Each structure stands twice: as C-alpha cells, then as structure tokens.
PDB file of C-alpha atoms in Angstrom:
ATOM      1  CA  MET A   8      44.812  27.432  -4.807  1.00  0.00           C
ATOM      2  CA  ASN A   9      42.113  26.135  -2.460  1.00  0.00           C
ATOM      3  CA  ILE A  10      39.367  26.972  -4.937  1.00  0.00           C
ATOM      4  CA  LYS A  11      41.170  25.102  -7.687  1.00  0.00           C
ATOM      5  CA  LYS A  12      41.715  22.098  -5.435  1.00  0.00           C
ATOM      6  CA  ASN A  13      38.054  21.946  -4.416  1.00  0.00           C
ATOM      7  CA  THR A  14      36.949  22.184  -8.027  1.00  0.00           C
ATOM      8  CA  GLN A  15      39.204  19.280  -8.912  1.00  0.00           C
ATOM      9  CA  ASN A  16      37.768  17.195  -6.072  1.00  0.00           C
ATOM     10  CA  ASP A  17      34.220  17.943  -7.203  1.00  0.00           C
ATOM     11  CA  CYS A  18      35.100  16.860 -10.731  1.00  0.00           C
ATOM     12  CA  ASN A  19      36.401  13.572  -9.374  1.00  0.00           C
ATOM     13  CA  LEU A  20      32.978  12.931  -7.839  1.00  0.00           C
ATOM     14  CA  SER A  21      31.354  13.020 -11.265  1.00  0.00           C
ATOM     15  CA  ILE A  22      33.536  10.162 -12.490  1.00  0.00           C
ATOM     16  CA  ASP A  23      32.175   7.783  -9.862  1.00  0.00           C
ATOM     17  CA  SER A  24      28.529   8.802 -10.154  1.00  0.00           C
ATOM     18  CA  ASN A  25      25.790   6.438 -11.311  1.00  0.00           C
ATOM     19  CA  ILE A  26      23.924   9.263 -12.988  1.00  0.00           C
ATOM     20  CA  GLN A  27      25.630  12.590 -13.468  1.00  0.00           C
ATOM     21  CA  ILE A  28      23.865  15.711 -14.616  1.00  0.00           C
ATOM     22  CA  ASN A  29      25.853  18.650 -15.915  1.00  0.00           C
ATOM     23  CA  ILE A  30      23.734  21.788 -16.036  1.00  0.00           C
ATOM     24  CA  ASP A  31      24.861  24.517 -18.376  1.00  0.00           C
ATOM     25  CA  SER A  32      24.619  27.803 -16.495  1.00  0.00           C
ATOM     26  CA  ALA A  33      23.765  29.737 -19.672  1.00  0.00           C
ATOM     27  CA  GLU A  34      20.443  27.896 -19.925  1.00  0.00           C
ATOM     28  CA  SER A  35      19.637  27.844 -16.204  1.00  0.00           C
ATOM     29  CA  ASP A  36      17.514  31.006 -16.439  1.00  0.00           C
ATOM     30  CA  ALA A  37      15.201  29.466 -19.042  1.00  0.00           C
ATOM     31  CA  PHE A  38      14.905  26.297 -16.976  1.00  0.00           C
ATOM     32  CA  LEU A  39      14.244  28.334 -13.835  1.00  0.00           C
ATOM     33  CA  LYS A  40      11.173  30.081 -15.280  1.00  0.00           C
ATOM     34  CA  ILE A  41       9.276  26.855 -15.961  1.00  0.00           C
ATOM     35  CA  ASP A  42       6.736  25.690 -13.359  1.00  0.00           C
ATOM     36  CA  TYR A  43       5.185  22.818 -15.329  1.00  0.00           C
ATOM     37  CA  LEU A  44       6.639  20.391 -17.859  1.00  0.00           C
ATOM     38  CA  TYR A  45       5.086  17.815 -20.147  1.00  0.00           C
ATOM     39  CA  VAL A  46       7.472  14.929 -20.860  1.00  0.00           C
ATOM     40  CA  VAL A  47       6.725  12.582 -23.769  1.00  0.00           C
ATOM     41  CA  GLN A  48       8.785   9.506 -24.563  1.00  0.00           C
ATOM     42  CA  ARG A  49       8.689   8.474 -28.204  1.00  0.00           C
ATOM     43  CA  PHE A  50      10.119   5.468 -29.954  1.00  0.00           C
ATOM     44  CA  ASP A  51      11.150   4.767 -33.521  1.00  0.00           C
ATOM     45  CA  VAL A  52       9.307   1.739 -34.900  1.00  0.00           C
ATOM     46  CA  PHE A  53      11.995   1.012 -37.486  1.00  0.00           C
ATOM     47  CA  THR A  54      14.894   0.941 -35.029  1.00  0.00           C
ATOM     48  CA  ALA A  55      12.788  -0.983 -32.517  1.00  0.00           C
ATOM     49  CA  SER A  56      11.901  -3.677 -35.058  1.00  0.00           C
ATOM     50  CA  SER A  57      15.591  -4.202 -35.830  1.00  0.00           C
ATOM     51  CA  GLN A  58      16.007  -5.915 -32.409  1.00  0.00           C
ATOM     52  CA  CYS A  59      18.821  -3.495 -31.647  1.00  0.00           C
ATOM     53  CA  GLU A  60      16.913  -0.467 -30.448  1.00  0.00           C
ATOM     54  CA  ASN A  61      19.398   1.382 -28.262  1.00  0.00           C
ATOM     55  CA  GLN A  62      17.913   4.856 -27.814  1.00  0.00           C
ATOM     56  CA  ASN A  63      15.051   6.529 -25.974  1.00  0.00           C
ATOM     57  CA  PHE A  64      13.768   9.899 -27.158  1.00  0.00           C
ATOM     58  CA  TYR A  65      11.951  12.358 -24.907  1.00  0.00           C
ATOM     59  CA  PHE A  66      10.251  15.574 -26.043  1.00  0.00           C
ATOM     60  CA  ILE A  67       9.726  18.046 -23.190  1.00  0.00           C
ATOM     61  CA  TYR A  68       7.198  20.890 -23.415  1.00  0.00           C
ATOM     62  CA  SER A  69       6.506  23.871 -21.182  1.00  0.00           C
ATOM     63  CA  MET A  70       3.038  24.050 -19.620  1.00  0.00           C
ATOM     64  CA  ASP A  71       1.087  26.754 -17.785  1.00  0.00           C
ATOM     65  CA  ASN A  72      -0.697  24.258 -15.508  1.00  0.00           C
ATOM     66  CA  PHE A  73      -2.133  20.742 -15.505  1.00  0.00           C
ATOM     67  CA  ASN A  74      -5.139  21.952 -17.537  1.00  0.00           C
ATOM     68  CA  THR A  75      -3.008  23.203 -20.426  1.00  0.00           C
ATOM     69  CA  ASP A  76      -4.065  21.811 -23.804  1.00  0.00           C
ATOM     70  CA  ILE A  77      -0.739  20.219 -24.609  1.00  0.00           C
ATOM     71  CA  GLU A  78      -1.780  19.404 -28.181  1.00  0.00           C
ATOM     72  CA  GLN A  79      -1.536  23.124 -28.973  1.00  0.00           C
ATOM     73  CA  LYS A  80       2.040  23.261 -27.683  1.00  0.00           C
ATOM     74  CA  LYS A  81       3.431  20.146 -29.349  1.00  0.00           C
ATOM     75  CA  SER A  82       4.643  21.966 -32.461  1.00  0.00           C
ATOM     76  CA  LYS A  83       7.939  22.776 -30.782  1.00  0.00           C
ATOM     77  CA  PRO A  84       9.331  20.976 -27.722  1.00  0.00           C
ATOM     78  CA  TYR A  85      11.122  23.228 -25.252  1.00  0.00           C
ATOM     79  CA  PHE A  86      13.717  20.560 -24.484  1.00  0.00           C
ATOM     80  CA  LYS A  87      14.760  17.304 -26.114  1.00  0.00           C
ATOM     81  CA  ALA A  88      16.369  14.324 -24.407  1.00  0.00           C
ATOM     82  CA  ASN A  89      18.115  11.375 -25.995  1.00  0.00           C
ATOM     83  CA  ALA A  90      19.155   8.373 -23.884  1.00  0.00           C
ATOM     84  CA  GLU A  91      21.452   5.770 -25.429  1.00  0.00           C
ATOM     85  CA  THR A  92      22.117   2.247 -24.159  1.00  0.00           C
ATOM     86  CA  GLU A  93      24.452  -0.449 -25.428  1.00  0.00           C
ATOM     87  CA  CYS A  94      22.597  -2.863 -27.708  1.00  0.00           C
ATOM     88  CA  TYR A  95      23.539  -5.980 -25.744  1.00  0.00           C
ATOM     89  CA  GLU A  96      22.224  -4.405 -22.522  1.00  0.00           C
ATOM     90  CA  ARG A  97      19.011  -3.380 -24.244  1.00  0.00           C
ATOM     91  CA  ILE A  98      18.366  -6.944 -25.339  1.00  0.00           C
ATOM     92  CA  SER A  99      19.497  -8.821 -22.246  1.00  0.00           C
ATOM     93  CA  LEU A 100      18.720  -6.539 -19.271  1.00  0.00           C
ATOM     94  CA  PRO A 101      15.507  -5.023 -17.905  1.00  0.00           C
ATOM     95  CA  SER A 102      15.403  -1.231 -17.943  1.00  0.00           C
ATOM     96  CA  SER A 103      15.678  -0.958 -14.151  1.00  0.00           C
ATOM     97  CA  CYS A 104      19.188  -2.467 -14.324  1.00  0.00           C
ATOM     98  CA  ARG A 105      20.818  -1.318 -17.526  1.00  0.00           C
ATOM     99  CA  SER A 106      23.049   1.707 -17.979  1.00  0.00           C
ATOM    100  CA  PHE A 107      22.345   4.661 -20.246  1.00  0.00           C
ATOM    101  CA  ASN A 108      23.819   7.971 -21.383  1.00  0.00           C
ATOM    102  CA  MET A 109      21.363  10.826 -21.815  1.00  0.00           C
ATOM    103  CA  GLU A 110      21.657  14.342 -23.203  1.00  0.00           C
ATOM    104  CA  VAL A 111      18.960  16.923 -22.478  1.00  0.00           C
ATOM    105  CA  LYS A 112      19.105  19.944 -24.770  1.00  0.00           C
ATOM    106  CA  GLN A 113      17.259  23.221 -24.983  1.00  0.00           C
ATOM    107  CA  ASN A 114      15.489  23.229 -28.330  1.00  0.00           C
ATOM    108  CA  LEU A 115      15.992  26.810 -29.510  1.00  0.00           C
ATOM    109  CA  SER A 116      15.394  25.918 -33.165  1.00  0.00           C
ATOM    110  CA  SER A 117      15.738  22.979 -35.533  1.00  0.00           C
ATOM    111  CA  THR A 118      19.404  23.857 -36.047  1.00  0.00           C
ATOM    112  CA  ASN A 119      20.206  25.349 -32.642  1.00  0.00           C
ATOM    113  CA  GLN A 120      20.081  23.052 -29.638  1.00  0.00           C
ATOM    114  CA  LYS A 121      22.078  23.841 -26.507  1.00  0.00           C
ATOM    115  CA  LEU A 122      23.016  21.229 -23.960  1.00  0.00           C
ATOM    116  CA  LEU A 123      21.177  21.749 -20.671  1.00  0.00           C
ATOM    117  CA  PHE A 124      22.434  18.703 -18.772  1.00  0.00           C
ATOM    118  CA  THR A 125      23.644  15.172 -19.351  1.00  0.00           C
ATOM    119  CA  VAL A 126      22.566  12.014 -17.557  1.00  0.00           C
ATOM    120  CA  GLN A 127      24.634   8.862 -17.097  1.00  0.00           C
ATOM    121  CA  ARG A 128      23.789   5.684 -15.243  1.00  0.00           C
ATOM    122  CA  ASN A 129      26.029   2.666 -14.814  1.00  0.00           C
ATOM    123  CA  TYR A 130      24.791  -0.918 -14.642  1.00  0.00           C
ATOM    124  CA  ARG A 131      23.372  -1.696 -11.210  1.00  0.00           C
ATOM    125  CA  TYR A 132      22.057  -5.070 -10.024  1.00  0.00           C
ATOM    126  CA  THR A 133      19.784  -4.748  -7.005  1.00  0.00           C
ATOM    127  CA  CYS A 134      18.765  -7.425  -4.522  1.00  0.00           C
ATOM    128  CA  LEU A 135      16.416  -6.296  -1.746  1.00  0.00           C
ATOM    129  CA  CYS A 136      18.256  -3.706   0.383  1.00  0.00           C
ATOM    130  CA  LEU A 137      21.610  -4.410  -1.260  1.00  0.00           C
ATOM    131  CA  ASN A 138      23.023  -2.208  -4.002  1.00  0.00           C
ATOM    132  CA  ARG A 139      19.980   0.053  -4.254  1.00  0.00           C
ATOM    133  CA  PRO A 140      19.815   2.211  -7.402  1.00  0.00           C
ATOM    134  CA  ASP A 141      21.001   5.762  -6.856  1.00  0.00           C
ATOM    135  CA  VAL A 142      21.622   8.849  -8.955  1.00  0.00           C
ATOM    136  CA  GLN A 143      24.406  11.402  -8.589  1.00  0.00           C
ATOM    137  CA  VAL A 144      23.795  14.923  -9.922  1.00  0.00           C
ATOM    138  CA  ILE A 145      26.828  17.016 -10.911  1.00  0.00           C
ATOM    139  CA  GLY A 146      26.792  20.575 -12.264  1.00  0.00           C
ATOM    140  CA  SER A 147      28.647  21.569 -15.424  1.00  0.00           C
ATOM    141  CA  SER A 148      31.281  23.294 -13.306  1.00  0.00           C
ATOM    142  CA  GLY A 149      31.961  20.017 -11.510  1.00  0.00           C
ATOM    143  CA  LYS A 150      30.046  21.017  -8.378  1.00  0.00           C
ATOM    144  CA  LYS A 151      27.862  18.308  -6.880  1.00  0.00           C
ATOM    145  CA  ILE A 152      24.192  19.304  -6.900  1.00  0.00           C
ATOM    146  CA  GLY A 153      22.716  16.284  -5.141  1.00  0.00           C
ATOM    147  CA  TYR A 154      21.539  12.768  -5.808  1.00  0.00           C
ATOM    148  CA  VAL A 155      18.416  10.681  -6.343  1.00  0.00           C
ATOM    149  CA  ARG A 156      17.912   7.283  -4.724  1.00  0.00           C
ATOM    150  CA  SER A 157      15.405   4.465  -4.946  1.00  0.00           C
ATOM    151  CA  PRO A 158      14.872   3.091  -1.425  1.00  0.00           C
ATOM    152  CA  LEU A 159      13.538  -0.324  -0.501  1.00  0.00           C
ATOM    153  CA  PHE A 160       9.836   0.371  -0.126  1.00  0.00           C
ATOM    154  CA  SER A 161       7.375  -2.372  -1.020  1.00  0.00           C
ATOM    155  CA  ILE A 162       4.107  -0.442  -0.531  1.00  0.00           C
ATOM    156  CA  GLN A 163       4.867   2.638  -2.631  1.00  0.00           C
ATOM    157  CA  LYS A 164       6.905   3.515  -5.684  1.00  0.00           C
ATOM    158  CA  THR A 165       9.256   5.971  -4.038  1.00  0.00           C
ATOM    159  CA  VAL A 166      12.183   8.115  -5.151  1.00  0.00           C
ATOM    160  CA  GLU A 167      14.213  10.140  -2.650  1.00  0.00           C
ATOM    161  CA  ILE A 168      15.992  13.359  -3.645  1.00  0.00           C
ATOM    162  CA  PHE A 169      18.924  14.754  -1.637  1.00  0.00           C
ATOM    163  CA  ASP A 170      21.084  17.849  -1.928  1.00  0.00           C
ATOM    164  CA  ALA A 171      24.879  17.876  -2.071  1.00  0.00           C
ATOM    165  CA  ASN A 172      25.103  17.822   1.737  1.00  0.00           C
ATOM    166  CA  ASN A 173      23.004  14.648   2.055  1.00  0.00           C
ATOM    167  CA  ASN A 174      19.965  16.588   3.263  1.00  0.00           C
ATOM    168  CA  LEU A 175      16.613  15.181   2.153  1.00  0.00           C
ATOM    169  CA  LEU A 176      14.833  17.635  -0.172  1.00  0.00           C
ATOM    170  CA  PHE A 177      11.934  15.715  -1.693  1.00  0.00           C
ATOM    171  CA  ASN A 178      10.182  12.371  -1.817  1.00  0.00           C
ATOM    172  CA  ILE A 179       8.323  11.314  -4.946  1.00  0.00           C
ATOM    173  CA  LYS A 180       5.664   8.814  -3.864  1.00  0.00           C
ATOM    174  CA  GLY A 181       3.120   6.801  -5.809  1.00  0.00           C
ATOM    175  CA  ILE A 182       0.869   4.097  -4.377  1.00  0.00           C
ATOM    176  CA  TRP A 183       1.909   0.751  -5.832  1.00  0.00           C
ATOM    177  CA  ASN A 184      -1.595  -0.679  -6.314  1.00  0.00           C
ATOM    178  CA  GLN A 185      -3.310   2.251  -8.032  1.00  0.00           C
ATOM    179  CA  LEU A 186      -6.088   0.882 -10.231  1.00  0.00           C
ATOM    180  CA  GLN A 187      -4.773   2.876 -13.179  1.00  0.00           C
ATOM    181  CA  THR A 188      -1.546   0.843 -13.134  1.00  0.00           C
ATOM    182  CA  TYR A 189      -3.428  -2.266 -14.219  1.00  0.00           C
ATOM    183  CA  CYS A 190      -6.325  -0.742 -16.155  1.00  0.00           C
ATOM    184  CA  TYR A 191      -5.873  -0.566 -19.947  1.00  0.00           C
ATOM    185  CA  LEU A 192      -9.403   0.417 -20.890  1.00  0.00           C
ATOM    186  CA  PRO A 193      -9.841   3.631 -22.937  1.00  0.00           C
ATOM    187  CA  TYR A 194     -11.598   5.525 -20.139  1.00  0.00           C
ATOM    188  CA  ASP A 195     -10.589   8.699 -18.316  1.00  0.00           C
ATOM    189  CA  PHE A 196     -10.225   7.023 -14.913  1.00  0.00           C
ATOM    190  CA  CYS A 197      -7.682   4.622 -16.426  1.00  0.00           C
ATOM    191  CA  LYS A 198      -5.467   7.281 -17.965  1.00  0.00           C
ATOM    192  CA  THR A 199      -3.602   8.845 -15.054  1.00  0.00           C
ATOM    193  CA  ILE A 200      -1.209   7.470 -12.434  1.00  0.00           C
ATOM    194  CA  SER A 201      -0.411  10.031  -9.738  1.00  0.00           C
ATOM    195  CA  PHE A 202       2.816  10.657  -7.850  1.00  0.00           C
ATOM    196  CA  ASP A 203       3.034  13.185  -5.031  1.00  0.00           C
ATOM    197  CA  ILE A 204       6.125  15.298  -4.380  1.00  0.00           C
ATOM    198  CA  HIS A 205       6.654  15.729  -0.628  1.00  0.00           C
ATOM    199  CA  ASN A 206       9.122  18.016   1.101  1.00  0.00           C
ATOM    200  CA  LYS A 207      11.392  16.875   3.918  1.00  0.00           C
ATOM    201  CA  PHE A 208       8.529  17.392   6.392  1.00  0.00           C
ATOM    202  CA  ASN A 209       6.424  14.891   4.414  1.00  0.00           C
ATOM    203  CA  LYS A 210       4.046  17.620   3.210  1.00  0.00           C
ATOM    204  CA  LYS A 211       2.741  17.410  -0.343  1.00  0.00           C
ATOM    205  CA  ILE A 212       3.991  20.412  -2.322  1.00  0.00           C
ATOM    206  CA  ALA A 213       3.659  19.333  -5.975  1.00  0.00           C
ATOM    207  CA  GLU A 214       2.557  16.467  -8.189  1.00  0.00           C
ATOM    208  CA  ILE A 215       3.597  14.299 -11.118  1.00  0.00           C
ATOM    209  CA  LYS A 216       1.022  12.624 -13.349  1.00  0.00           C
ATOM    210  CA  LYS A 217       1.823   9.749 -15.661  1.00  0.00           C
ATOM    211  CA  ILE A 218      -0.637   9.967 -18.527  1.00  0.00           C
ATOM    212  CA  GLY A 219      -1.458   7.224 -21.009  1.00  0.00           C
ATOM    213  CA  HIS A 220      -3.865   7.152 -23.920  1.00  0.00           C
ATOM    214  CA  LYS A 221      -4.908   3.579 -23.066  1.00  0.00           C
ATOM    215  CA  LYS A 222      -6.543   3.025 -26.462  1.00  0.00           C
ATOM    216  CA  GLY A 223      -4.879  -0.231 -27.375  1.00  0.00           C
ATOM    217  CA  CYS A 224      -1.476  -1.398 -28.490  1.00  0.00           C
ATOM    218  CA  CYS A 225      -1.941  -0.651 -32.202  1.00  0.00           C
ATOM    219  CA  TYR A 226      -3.059   2.897 -31.393  1.00  0.00           C
ATOM    220  CA  GLU A 227       0.025   3.399 -29.242  1.00  0.00           C
ATOM    221  CA  CYS A 228       2.276   2.247 -32.066  1.00  0.00           C
ATOM    222  CA  MET A 229       0.631   4.490 -34.645  1.00  0.00           C
ATOM    223  CA  LEU A 230       0.856   7.450 -32.281  1.00  0.00           C
ATOM    224  CA  ASN A 231       4.528   6.654 -31.677  1.00  0.00           C
ATOM    225  CA  VAL A 232       4.165   7.340 -27.937  1.00  0.00           C
ATOM    226  CA  GLU A 233       5.359   5.252 -25.011  1.00  0.00           C
ATOM    227  CA  SER A 234       5.228   7.317 -21.801  1.00  0.00           C
ATOM    228  CA  GLU A 235       3.849  10.743 -20.951  1.00  0.00           C
ATOM    229  CA  TYR A 236       4.318  12.721 -17.741  1.00  0.00           C
ATOM    230  CA  ALA A 237       2.922  16.043 -16.547  1.00  0.00           C
ATOM    231  CA  VAL A 238       5.316  17.497 -13.968  1.00  0.00           C
ATOM    232  CA  GLN A 239       4.543  20.249 -11.474  1.00  0.00           C
ATOM    233  CA  PHE A 240       7.564  21.804  -9.789  1.00  0.00           C
ATOM    234  CA  PRO A 241       7.326  23.072  -6.191  1.00  0.00           C
ATOM    235  CA  LYS A 242       6.936  26.845  -5.918  1.00  0.00           C
ATOM    236  CA  LEU A 243      10.160  28.873  -5.778  1.00  0.00           C
ATOM    237  CA  SER A 244      12.250  25.848  -6.781  1.00  0.00           C
ATOM    238  CA  SER A 245      15.791  26.530  -7.915  1.00  0.00           C
ATOM    239  CA  TYR A 246      17.019  25.163 -11.235  1.00  0.00           C
ATOM    240  CA  GLU A 247      19.104  22.617  -9.311  1.00  0.00           C
ATOM    241  CA  GLU A 248      15.969  21.297  -7.598  1.00  0.00           C
ATOM    242  CA  LYS A 249      14.093  21.187 -10.898  1.00  0.00           C
ATOM    243  CA  ALA A 250      16.943  19.281 -12.520  1.00  0.00           C
ATOM    244  CA  LEU A 251      16.822  16.778  -9.661  1.00  0.00           C
ATOM    245  CA  ILE A 252      13.050  16.352  -9.960  1.00  0.00           C
ATOM    246  CA  LEU A 253      13.203  15.947 -13.743  1.00  0.00           C
ATOM    247  CA  SER A 254      15.940  13.360 -13.237  1.00  0.00           C
ATOM    248  CA  GLY A 255      13.617  11.631 -10.789  1.00  0.00           C
ATOM    249  CA  VAL A 256      10.983  11.435 -13.543  1.00  0.00           C
ATOM    250  CA  PHE A 257      13.448   9.772 -15.910  1.00  0.00           C
ATOM    251  CA  PHE A 258      14.464   7.468 -13.076  1.00  0.00           C
ATOM    252  CA  LEU A 259      10.822   6.490 -12.442  1.00  0.00           C
ATOM    253  CA  ASP A 260      10.277   5.841 -16.132  1.00  0.00           C
ATOM    254  CA  TYR A 261      13.285   3.556 -16.425  1.00  0.00           C
ATOM    255  CA  SER A 262      12.547   1.772 -13.146  1.00  0.00           C
ATOM    256  CA  PHE A 263       8.838   1.042 -13.549  1.00  0.00           C
ATOM    257  CA  TYR A 264       7.424   1.927 -16.977  1.00  0.00           C
ATOM    258  CA  GLU A 265      10.126   1.686 -19.620  1.00  0.00           C
ATOM    259  CA  GLU A 266       9.002  -1.678 -21.020  1.00  0.00           C
ATOM    260  CA  ARG A 267       5.279  -1.662 -20.349  1.00  0.00           C
ATOM    261  CA  TYR A 268       3.819  -0.128 -23.509  1.00  0.00           C
ATOM    262  CA  SER A 269       6.437  -1.275 -25.964  1.00  0.00           C
ATOM    263  CA  ASP A 270       6.032  -4.887 -24.827  1.00  0.00           C
ATOM    264  CA  MET A 271       2.275  -4.662 -25.463  1.00  0.00           C
ATOM    265  CA  CYS A 272       2.635  -3.291 -28.981  1.00  0.00           C
ATOM    266  CA  CYS A 273       1.487  -6.104 -31.300  1.00  0.00           C
ATOM    267  CA  LEU A 274       4.244  -6.576 -33.889  1.00  0.00           C
ATOM    268  CA  CYS A 275       5.370  -2.974 -34.100  1.00  0.00           C
ATOM    269  CA  ILE A 276       8.489  -3.584 -32.050  1.00  0.00           C
ATOM    270  CA  GLN A 277      10.376  -6.631 -30.860  1.00  0.00           C
ATOM    271  CA  ARG A 278      11.628  -5.933 -27.381  1.00  0.00           C
ATOM    272  CA  CYS A 279      12.213  -8.582 -24.727  1.00  0.00           C
ATOM    273  CA  CYS A 280       9.540  -8.727 -22.044  1.00  0.00           C
ATOM    274  CA  CYS A 281      11.706  -8.824 -18.939  1.00  0.00           C
ATOM    275  CA  SER A 282      10.855  -8.532 -15.299  1.00  0.00           C
ATOM    276  CA  GLN A 283      12.532  -5.905 -13.170  1.00  0.00           C
ATOM    277  CA  CYS A 284      15.562  -6.595 -11.070  1.00  0.00           C
ATOM    278  CA  ILE A 285      14.808  -8.537  -7.934  1.00  0.00           C
ATOM    279  CA  GLU A 286      13.536  -6.177  -5.281  1.00  0.00           C
TER     280      GLU A 286
END
C-alpha cells in the first residue's frame, strides 16, 4: 500500500513540472553505453516559410570522442527528437519563454522508433530573479529524477542540474562574451562555442561544444542545419544523469540559440526576430 501511494505522489509531481522527461527503462541500457553525442537541429524550409512553423527536429548521433568524423555517422541517427510548439506562441514569443512538447525516440530503424523520454515545458515569463526558468525531470514510472534550472547569472550562460533530492549534480557554464558568439566568419576559430560541465565541487569533468558552419546564411539554409552540439558525458554517468545533461543541452538551445541562425537566413524562412525574455 505504501509503495502504491508513493508512486501516485510521484506521478502527481509530473503534472506540475515545467519540463518532464519520462525515460523508458527498456532503452536505458542503450542510452547508458553512450559517452559522446552529436546533436543536430534541423528545420524544414517549407514549414518555416508558411509563417506557422511549430516544430523543431533534432537528429542525435553516437560519437566515440570529439575527434569523430561525424559525417561518416550521419547516415542513421541514434536518436530523434521532435519538439512541437503552438503556432501562436511560435510567432509571438521568443524561444526562451514559449512552451513546447518534445519526444525523444531511439531510432532502431525507419519503421521502428521507441520512445526514450518526453520533454514538456510550460510558458514561463522571467524578470530578473523572479520566475526563473526551471526543468523538472520525471521517469517513465513516475519517479522524479531531478530538475534543471537557469539561475540569474549575468557573466556566464549557466544551467544548474539537480537530483531528485535537491542536491546539485552539475553546472553547465559558458562564458557570455566568447568571441565565437559574435563571429560569423567561415574560419575555424569562429566555429565552436564551449561549455564546461562542472561537478558539485566546481571541478570540470566534461564539455559541451556548440558547433556552427559559419559559412553564411544561404549556406545554412541549403544545408538545412540550425544548431549543432557535441556532448561529452562525465565518466561513469548513469542514464538519469545523461538524460538530465541532454535536457540541459535542449534547454541551452531554446534559451540562447534557438532563433539566431534562422533569423539570419535570407528569405528561406520567415521567423520573427525577437529578443529574449527580460533577464
């Protein structure tokens, strides 16, 4: 009776969460064996040009290390993610505010895709330290895994990751004024924005790299690519921790980079160029 009652209480937590992630235990082993991921966001030019683009598509590939030639692995993504937003929110709200529903699936074959976890975020308007964006992570069984939060931090782009007991696990930190953030020249030093993953003792244990081709807006549109991330997981991470970190990557993308490339794309898409919520 007590077990049933606790399970019911955990399920109730998922209803109130800003982002909830339900991890299917059958796929946890496959997710657990991955140490590096390559996350690519793609957009559909035809839906974007309709002024009612309401979906984001992410292809997620397994990597051996940061030096992996990802072009050789792009034939089949290991996971696929699809985030959907209401059309009116897409048009009227910046990405850092609007809600979305996301499904991340294991791509076993073209006809066989198994749900790995789902992501949901409700609308959140932030003003300075008030109403800061946060993410709740809930397992498929209804058990709370942890949550991700964006603190008020003006010097760095920071995401905090906590476990279910409110213990700090990781910090994802990127310096706000990295030259690569503002450099759009097609040179190697302009292509990568770095984020460090720190443990609770503030020691760097892994890294996330945001990679861009930086070859011009028309090139980006023809390539059909918006954002790319290379993700290194900390050694001996559990699948719950990896799910939290991957959710942090999606959270970073929506908070800081969702509109950058698509707004620069000549006439390929017609998306409002909005500023982020007041912070």
